[in-house]
Coordinates of C-alpha atoms in Angstrom, one line a residue:
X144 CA 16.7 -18.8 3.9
X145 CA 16.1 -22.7 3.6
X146 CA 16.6 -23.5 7.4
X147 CA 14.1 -19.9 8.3
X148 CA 10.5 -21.6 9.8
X149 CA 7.9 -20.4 7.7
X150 CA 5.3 -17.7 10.0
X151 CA 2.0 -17.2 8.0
X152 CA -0.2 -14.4 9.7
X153 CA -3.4 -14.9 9.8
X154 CA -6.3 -11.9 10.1
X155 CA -9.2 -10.7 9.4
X156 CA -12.0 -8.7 10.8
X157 CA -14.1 -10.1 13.6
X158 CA -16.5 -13.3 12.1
X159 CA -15.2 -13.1 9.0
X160 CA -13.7 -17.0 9.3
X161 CA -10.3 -16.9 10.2
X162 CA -11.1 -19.8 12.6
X163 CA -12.7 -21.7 10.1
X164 CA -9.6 -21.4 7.9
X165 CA -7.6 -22.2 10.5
X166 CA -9.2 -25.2 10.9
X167 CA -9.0 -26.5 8.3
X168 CA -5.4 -26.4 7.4
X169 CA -5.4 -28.2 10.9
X170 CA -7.6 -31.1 10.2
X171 CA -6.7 -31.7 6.4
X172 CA -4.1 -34.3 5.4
X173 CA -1.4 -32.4 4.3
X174 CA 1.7 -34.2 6.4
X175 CA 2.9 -31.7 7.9
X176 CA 3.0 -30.2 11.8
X177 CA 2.0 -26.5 12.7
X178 CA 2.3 -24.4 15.9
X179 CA 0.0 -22.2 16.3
X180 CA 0.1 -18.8 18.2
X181 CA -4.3 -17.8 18.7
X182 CA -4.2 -14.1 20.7
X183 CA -7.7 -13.0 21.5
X184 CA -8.7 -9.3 22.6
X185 CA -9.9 -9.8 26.0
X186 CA -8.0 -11.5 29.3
X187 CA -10.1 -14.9 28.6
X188 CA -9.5 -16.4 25.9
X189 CA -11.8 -18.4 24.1
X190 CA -10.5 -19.0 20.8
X191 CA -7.6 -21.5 21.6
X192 CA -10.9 -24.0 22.6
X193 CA -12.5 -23.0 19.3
X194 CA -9.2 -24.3 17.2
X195 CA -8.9 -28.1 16.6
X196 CA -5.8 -29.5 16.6
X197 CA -4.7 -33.7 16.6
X198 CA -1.2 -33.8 17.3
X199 CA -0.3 -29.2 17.0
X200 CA 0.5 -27.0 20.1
X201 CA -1.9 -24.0 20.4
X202 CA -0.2 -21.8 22.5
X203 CA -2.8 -18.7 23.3
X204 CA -1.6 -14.8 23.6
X205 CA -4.6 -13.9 25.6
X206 CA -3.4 -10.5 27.5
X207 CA -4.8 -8.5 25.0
X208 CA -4.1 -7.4 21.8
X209 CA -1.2 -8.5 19.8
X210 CA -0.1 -5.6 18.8
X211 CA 0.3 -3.8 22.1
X212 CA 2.2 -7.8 23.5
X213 CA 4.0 -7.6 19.9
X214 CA 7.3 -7.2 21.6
X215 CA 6.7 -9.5 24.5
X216 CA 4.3 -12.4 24.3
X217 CA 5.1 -13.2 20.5
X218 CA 8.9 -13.0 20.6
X219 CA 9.2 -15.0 23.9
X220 CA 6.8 -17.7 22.3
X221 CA 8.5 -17.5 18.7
X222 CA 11.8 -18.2 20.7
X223 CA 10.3 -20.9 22.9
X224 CA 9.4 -22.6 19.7
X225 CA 12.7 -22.5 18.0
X226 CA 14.3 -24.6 20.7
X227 CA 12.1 -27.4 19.4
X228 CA 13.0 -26.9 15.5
X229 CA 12.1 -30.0 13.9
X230 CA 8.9 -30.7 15.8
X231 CA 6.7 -28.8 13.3
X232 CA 7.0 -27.4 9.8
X233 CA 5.8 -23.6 10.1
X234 CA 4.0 -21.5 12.4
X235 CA 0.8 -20.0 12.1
X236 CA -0.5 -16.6 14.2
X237 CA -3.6 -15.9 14.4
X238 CA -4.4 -12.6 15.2
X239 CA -7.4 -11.0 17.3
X240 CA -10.3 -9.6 14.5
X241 CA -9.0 -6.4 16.1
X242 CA -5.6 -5.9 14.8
X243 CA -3.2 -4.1 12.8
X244 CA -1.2 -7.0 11.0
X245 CA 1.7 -4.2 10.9
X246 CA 3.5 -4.6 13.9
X247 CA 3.4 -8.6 14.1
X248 CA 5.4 -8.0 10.3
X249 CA 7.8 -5.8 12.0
X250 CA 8.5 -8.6 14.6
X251 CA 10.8 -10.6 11.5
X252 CA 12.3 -7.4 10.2
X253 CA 13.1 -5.7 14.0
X254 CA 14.1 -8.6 16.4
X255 CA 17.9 -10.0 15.6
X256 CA 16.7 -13.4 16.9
X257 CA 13.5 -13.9 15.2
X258 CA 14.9 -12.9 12.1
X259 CA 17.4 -15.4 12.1
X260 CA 15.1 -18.1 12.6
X261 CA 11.7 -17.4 10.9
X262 CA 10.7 -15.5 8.3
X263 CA 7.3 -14.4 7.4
X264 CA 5.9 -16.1 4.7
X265 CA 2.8 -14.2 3.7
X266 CA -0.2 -11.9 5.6
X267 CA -3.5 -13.5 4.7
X268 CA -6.0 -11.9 5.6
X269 CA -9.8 -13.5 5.6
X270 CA -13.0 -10.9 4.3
X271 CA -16.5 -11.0 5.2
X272 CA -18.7 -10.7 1.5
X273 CA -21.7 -10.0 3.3
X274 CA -20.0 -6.9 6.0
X275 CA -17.0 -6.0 4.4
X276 CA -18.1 -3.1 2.8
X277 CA -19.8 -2.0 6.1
X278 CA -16.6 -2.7 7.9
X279 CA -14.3 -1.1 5.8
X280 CA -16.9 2.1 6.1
X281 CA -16.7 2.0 10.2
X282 CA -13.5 -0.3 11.1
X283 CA -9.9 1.5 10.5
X284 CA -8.8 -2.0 11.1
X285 CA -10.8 -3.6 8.5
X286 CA -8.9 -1.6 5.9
X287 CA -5.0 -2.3 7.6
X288 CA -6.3 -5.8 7.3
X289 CA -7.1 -5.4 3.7
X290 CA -4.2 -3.4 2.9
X291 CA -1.3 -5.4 4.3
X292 CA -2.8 -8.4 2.8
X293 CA -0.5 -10.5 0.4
X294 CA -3.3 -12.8 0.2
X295 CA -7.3 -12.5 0.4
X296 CA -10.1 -15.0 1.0
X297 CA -13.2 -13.4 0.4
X298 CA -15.8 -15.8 2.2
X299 CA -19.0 -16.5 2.8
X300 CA -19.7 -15.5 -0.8
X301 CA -23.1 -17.7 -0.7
X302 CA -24.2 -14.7 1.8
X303 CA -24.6 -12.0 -1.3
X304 CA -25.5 -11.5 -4.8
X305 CA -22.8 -11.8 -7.6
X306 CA -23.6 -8.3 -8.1
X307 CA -22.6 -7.5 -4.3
X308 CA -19.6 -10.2 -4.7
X309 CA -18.3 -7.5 -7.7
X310 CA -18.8 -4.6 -5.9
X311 CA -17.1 -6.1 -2.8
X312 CA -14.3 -7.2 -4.8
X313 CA -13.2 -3.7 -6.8
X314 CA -13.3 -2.0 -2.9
X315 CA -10.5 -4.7 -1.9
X316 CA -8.8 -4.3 -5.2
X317 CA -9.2 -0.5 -4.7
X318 CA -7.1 -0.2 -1.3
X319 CA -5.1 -3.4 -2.5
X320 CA -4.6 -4.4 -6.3
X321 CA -1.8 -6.6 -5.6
X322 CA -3.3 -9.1 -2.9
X323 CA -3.8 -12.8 -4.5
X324 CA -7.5 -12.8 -3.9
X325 CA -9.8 -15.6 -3.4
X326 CA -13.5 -16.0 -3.7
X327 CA -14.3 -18.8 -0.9
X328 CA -17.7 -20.6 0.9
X329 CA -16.7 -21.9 4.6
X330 CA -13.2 -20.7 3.7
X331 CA -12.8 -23.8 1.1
X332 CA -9.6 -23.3 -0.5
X333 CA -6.5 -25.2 -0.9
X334 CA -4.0 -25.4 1.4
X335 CA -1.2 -24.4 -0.8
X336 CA -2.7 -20.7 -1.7
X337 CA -2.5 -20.1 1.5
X338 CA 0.9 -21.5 3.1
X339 CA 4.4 -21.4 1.9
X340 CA 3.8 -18.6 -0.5
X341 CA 7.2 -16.7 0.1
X342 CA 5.5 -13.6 -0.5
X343 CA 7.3 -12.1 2.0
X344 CA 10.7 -14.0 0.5
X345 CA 13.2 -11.5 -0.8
X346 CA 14.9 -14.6 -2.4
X347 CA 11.7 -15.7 -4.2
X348 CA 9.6 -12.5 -5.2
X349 CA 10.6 -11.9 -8.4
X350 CA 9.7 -15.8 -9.0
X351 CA 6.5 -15.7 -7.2
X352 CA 5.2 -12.0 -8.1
X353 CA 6.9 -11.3 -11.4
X354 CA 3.6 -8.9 -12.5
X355 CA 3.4 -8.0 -8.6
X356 CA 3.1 -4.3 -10.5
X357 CA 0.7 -4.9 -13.0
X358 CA -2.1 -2.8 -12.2
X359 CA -5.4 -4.4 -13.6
X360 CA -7.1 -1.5 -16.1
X361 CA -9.8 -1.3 -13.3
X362 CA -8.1 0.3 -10.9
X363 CA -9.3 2.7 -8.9
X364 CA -8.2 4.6 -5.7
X365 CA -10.0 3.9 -2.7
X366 CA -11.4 7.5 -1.2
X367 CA -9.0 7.3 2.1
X368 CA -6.6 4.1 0.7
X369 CA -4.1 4.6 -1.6
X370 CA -1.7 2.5 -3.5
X371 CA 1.1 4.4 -5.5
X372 CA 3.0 2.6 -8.7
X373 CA 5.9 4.2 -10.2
X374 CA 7.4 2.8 -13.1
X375 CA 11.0 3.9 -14.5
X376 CA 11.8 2.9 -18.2
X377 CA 15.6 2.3 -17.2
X378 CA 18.1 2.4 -14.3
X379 CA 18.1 4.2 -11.4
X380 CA 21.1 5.8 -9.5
X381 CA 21.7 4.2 -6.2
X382 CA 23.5 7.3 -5.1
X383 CA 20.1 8.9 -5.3
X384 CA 17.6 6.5 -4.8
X385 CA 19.1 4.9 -1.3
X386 CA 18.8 8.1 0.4
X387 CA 14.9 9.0 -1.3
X388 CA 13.8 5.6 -0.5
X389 CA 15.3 6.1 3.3
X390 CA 13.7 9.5 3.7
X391 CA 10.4 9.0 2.3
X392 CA 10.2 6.0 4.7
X393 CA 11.3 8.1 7.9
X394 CA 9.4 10.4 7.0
X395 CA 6.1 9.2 5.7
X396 CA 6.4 5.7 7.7
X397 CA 3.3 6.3 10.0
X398 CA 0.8 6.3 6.3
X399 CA 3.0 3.8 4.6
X400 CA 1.7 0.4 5.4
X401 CA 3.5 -1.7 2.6
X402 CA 6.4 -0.8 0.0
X403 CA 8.3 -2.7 -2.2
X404 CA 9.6 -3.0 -5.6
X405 CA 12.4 -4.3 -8.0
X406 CA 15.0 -2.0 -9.2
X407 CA 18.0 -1.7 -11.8
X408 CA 21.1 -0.1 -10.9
X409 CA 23.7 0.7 -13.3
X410 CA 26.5 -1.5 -13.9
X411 CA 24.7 -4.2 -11.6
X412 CA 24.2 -7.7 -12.8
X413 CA 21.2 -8.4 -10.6
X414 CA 18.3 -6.7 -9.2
X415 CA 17.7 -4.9 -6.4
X416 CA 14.6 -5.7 -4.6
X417 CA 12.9 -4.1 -1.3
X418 CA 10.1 -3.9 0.8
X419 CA 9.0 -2.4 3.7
X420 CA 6.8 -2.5 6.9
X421 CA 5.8 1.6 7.6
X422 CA 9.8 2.4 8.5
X423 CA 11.1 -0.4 8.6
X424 CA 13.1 -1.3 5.4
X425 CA 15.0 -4.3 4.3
X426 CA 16.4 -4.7 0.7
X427 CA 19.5 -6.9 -1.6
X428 CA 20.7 -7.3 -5.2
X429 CA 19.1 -10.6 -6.1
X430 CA 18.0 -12.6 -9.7
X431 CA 20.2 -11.3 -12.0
X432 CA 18.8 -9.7 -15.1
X433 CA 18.5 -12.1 -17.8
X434 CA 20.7 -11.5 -20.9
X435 CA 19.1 -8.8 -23.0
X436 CA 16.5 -8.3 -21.0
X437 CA 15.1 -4.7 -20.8
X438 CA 16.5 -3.5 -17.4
X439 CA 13.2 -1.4 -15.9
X440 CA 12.6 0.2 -12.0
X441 CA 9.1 -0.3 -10.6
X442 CA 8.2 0.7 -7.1
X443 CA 4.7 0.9 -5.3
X444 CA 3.4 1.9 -2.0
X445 CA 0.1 1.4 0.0
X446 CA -0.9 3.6 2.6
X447 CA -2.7 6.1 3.5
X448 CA -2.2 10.4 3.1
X449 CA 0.3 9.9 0.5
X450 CA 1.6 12.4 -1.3
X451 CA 1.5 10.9 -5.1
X452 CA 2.9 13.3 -6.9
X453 CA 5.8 13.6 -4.5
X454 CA 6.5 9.9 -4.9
X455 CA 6.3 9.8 -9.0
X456 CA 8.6 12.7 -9.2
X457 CA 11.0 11.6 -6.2
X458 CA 11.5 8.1 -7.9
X459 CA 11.6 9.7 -11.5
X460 CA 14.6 12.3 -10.3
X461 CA 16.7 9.0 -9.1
X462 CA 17.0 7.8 -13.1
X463 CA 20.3 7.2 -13.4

């Protein structure tokens, strides 16, 4: 995992700040070298002249969005880079305001070479305070951004009242109560809550995100998002739960935009921990349990159309 190049993801509805952000992790004096992927909706692309960069490579994805040039454009560039490992420290995309961060995530799960060379570090994903709420009312996107998110800045928070900053907030925590959220002016924020945060590590997430499951005693569903925590006082059978995890996935991929969770199997010293990318899967036994600790199953799923009850009994029947 050690030798993997770090890929952070950057999104965010369009004028929410991502550029800003981007920005400044460029310009600040950190020590270290990025390479930066900017796409842009559109055939010219503007955005690459809008980033700011001393000694970093932009390299633009301009013909048109990255999630329909997912397979092409960002896995010939992500390639191109490898060949000069050593020459930076990480790689950050930048994705158009228009797209789903979904398939750019599937790129380290789906393509052999990739995956054995970078990993995804984290989706952060930048909010407007002032048009979120609007966005997430009108913008499909908005909400897939919001969603997929393992972290949040919520700028421009000098645009509303702290009243509107609340009510802004409990929507994001609504579709997403497990994204690291920050509350940011001009996208002011240190560098290190938003790089290198192995959320997407399978080796670290039990050190990084050991509440990841904690649901705050706020919660509340968002009308058309949904996130779905199951919680198993015990083991579970892997006999049963590999194929229910495999199925529901197949089957329910398309509304599942994020899954993950750290199980206990009988007889097993360590955990086993998962996530997932719509259908896309990947999952090991990793951090064993420590001695006399209470060995406990928690799963969760965001997405959209799920069937809740379906999941909490599906999970429950694989107790071992």
């Amino acid at each position: 995992m050690t030798d993997k190049i770090p890929v952070t993801v950057l999104t965010g509805y369009l004028g929410a700040g991502k550029t800003t952000l981007l920005n400044r992790i460029l310009t600040e004096q950190h020590g270290k070298k990025y390479a930066v992927i900017v796409n842009e909706f559109g055939a010219i692309g503007i955005d690459n002249e809008l980033v700011v960069g001393a000694d970093e490579e932009v390299f633009e994805m301009n013909n048109g969005c990255i999630c329909c040039t997912v397979r092409g454009d960002l896995i010939r560039i992500l390639d191109g880079l490898m060949k000069r490992k050593g020459k930076f420290d990480a790689i950050i995309v930048e994705t158009t305001g228009l797209a789903d961060p979904a398939p750019v995530a599937q790129t380290f799960f789906m393509d052999q070479d990739v995956s054995d060379t970078a990993r995804l570090d984290a989706v952060v994903t930048v909010a407007d305070a002032k048009w979120l709420s609007d966005r997430l009312r009108d913008a499909p996107e908005a909400k897939n951004q919001i969603a997929f998110a393992d972290v949040i800045i919520l700028n421009k928070i000098d645009l509303v009242s702290p009243q509107e900053l609340e009510e802004v907030e409990a929507r994001i925590r609504a579709i997403n109560p497990y994204a690291k959220v920050h509350r940011t002016q001009n996208c002011a924020i240190p560098i290190s809550e938003v790089l290198d945060r192995k959320a997407f590590d399978l080796d670290r997430i039990i050190e990084i995100e050991p509440d990841f499951l904690e649901e705050g005693h706020h919660h509340h569903h968002d009308e058309e998002m949904q996130s779905v925590a199951v919680h198993l006082d015990g083991e579970v059978n892997p006999e049963k739960f590999m194929p229910w995890i495999s199925n529901l996935t197949q089957v329910e991929g398309p509304n599942i935009l994020r899954c993950k969770g750290i199980v206990a199997f009988p007889n097993e010293p360590k955990r086993f921990v998962f996530q997932g990318v719509h259908m896309i899967l990947d999952g090991d036994v990793q951090g064993e349990w420590k001695p006399g600790e209470k060995h406990t199953s928690k799963v969760v799923f965001i997405g959209r159309d799920l069937n809740e009850k379906a999941i909490k009994e599906g999970f429950l029947a694989c107790a071992a």
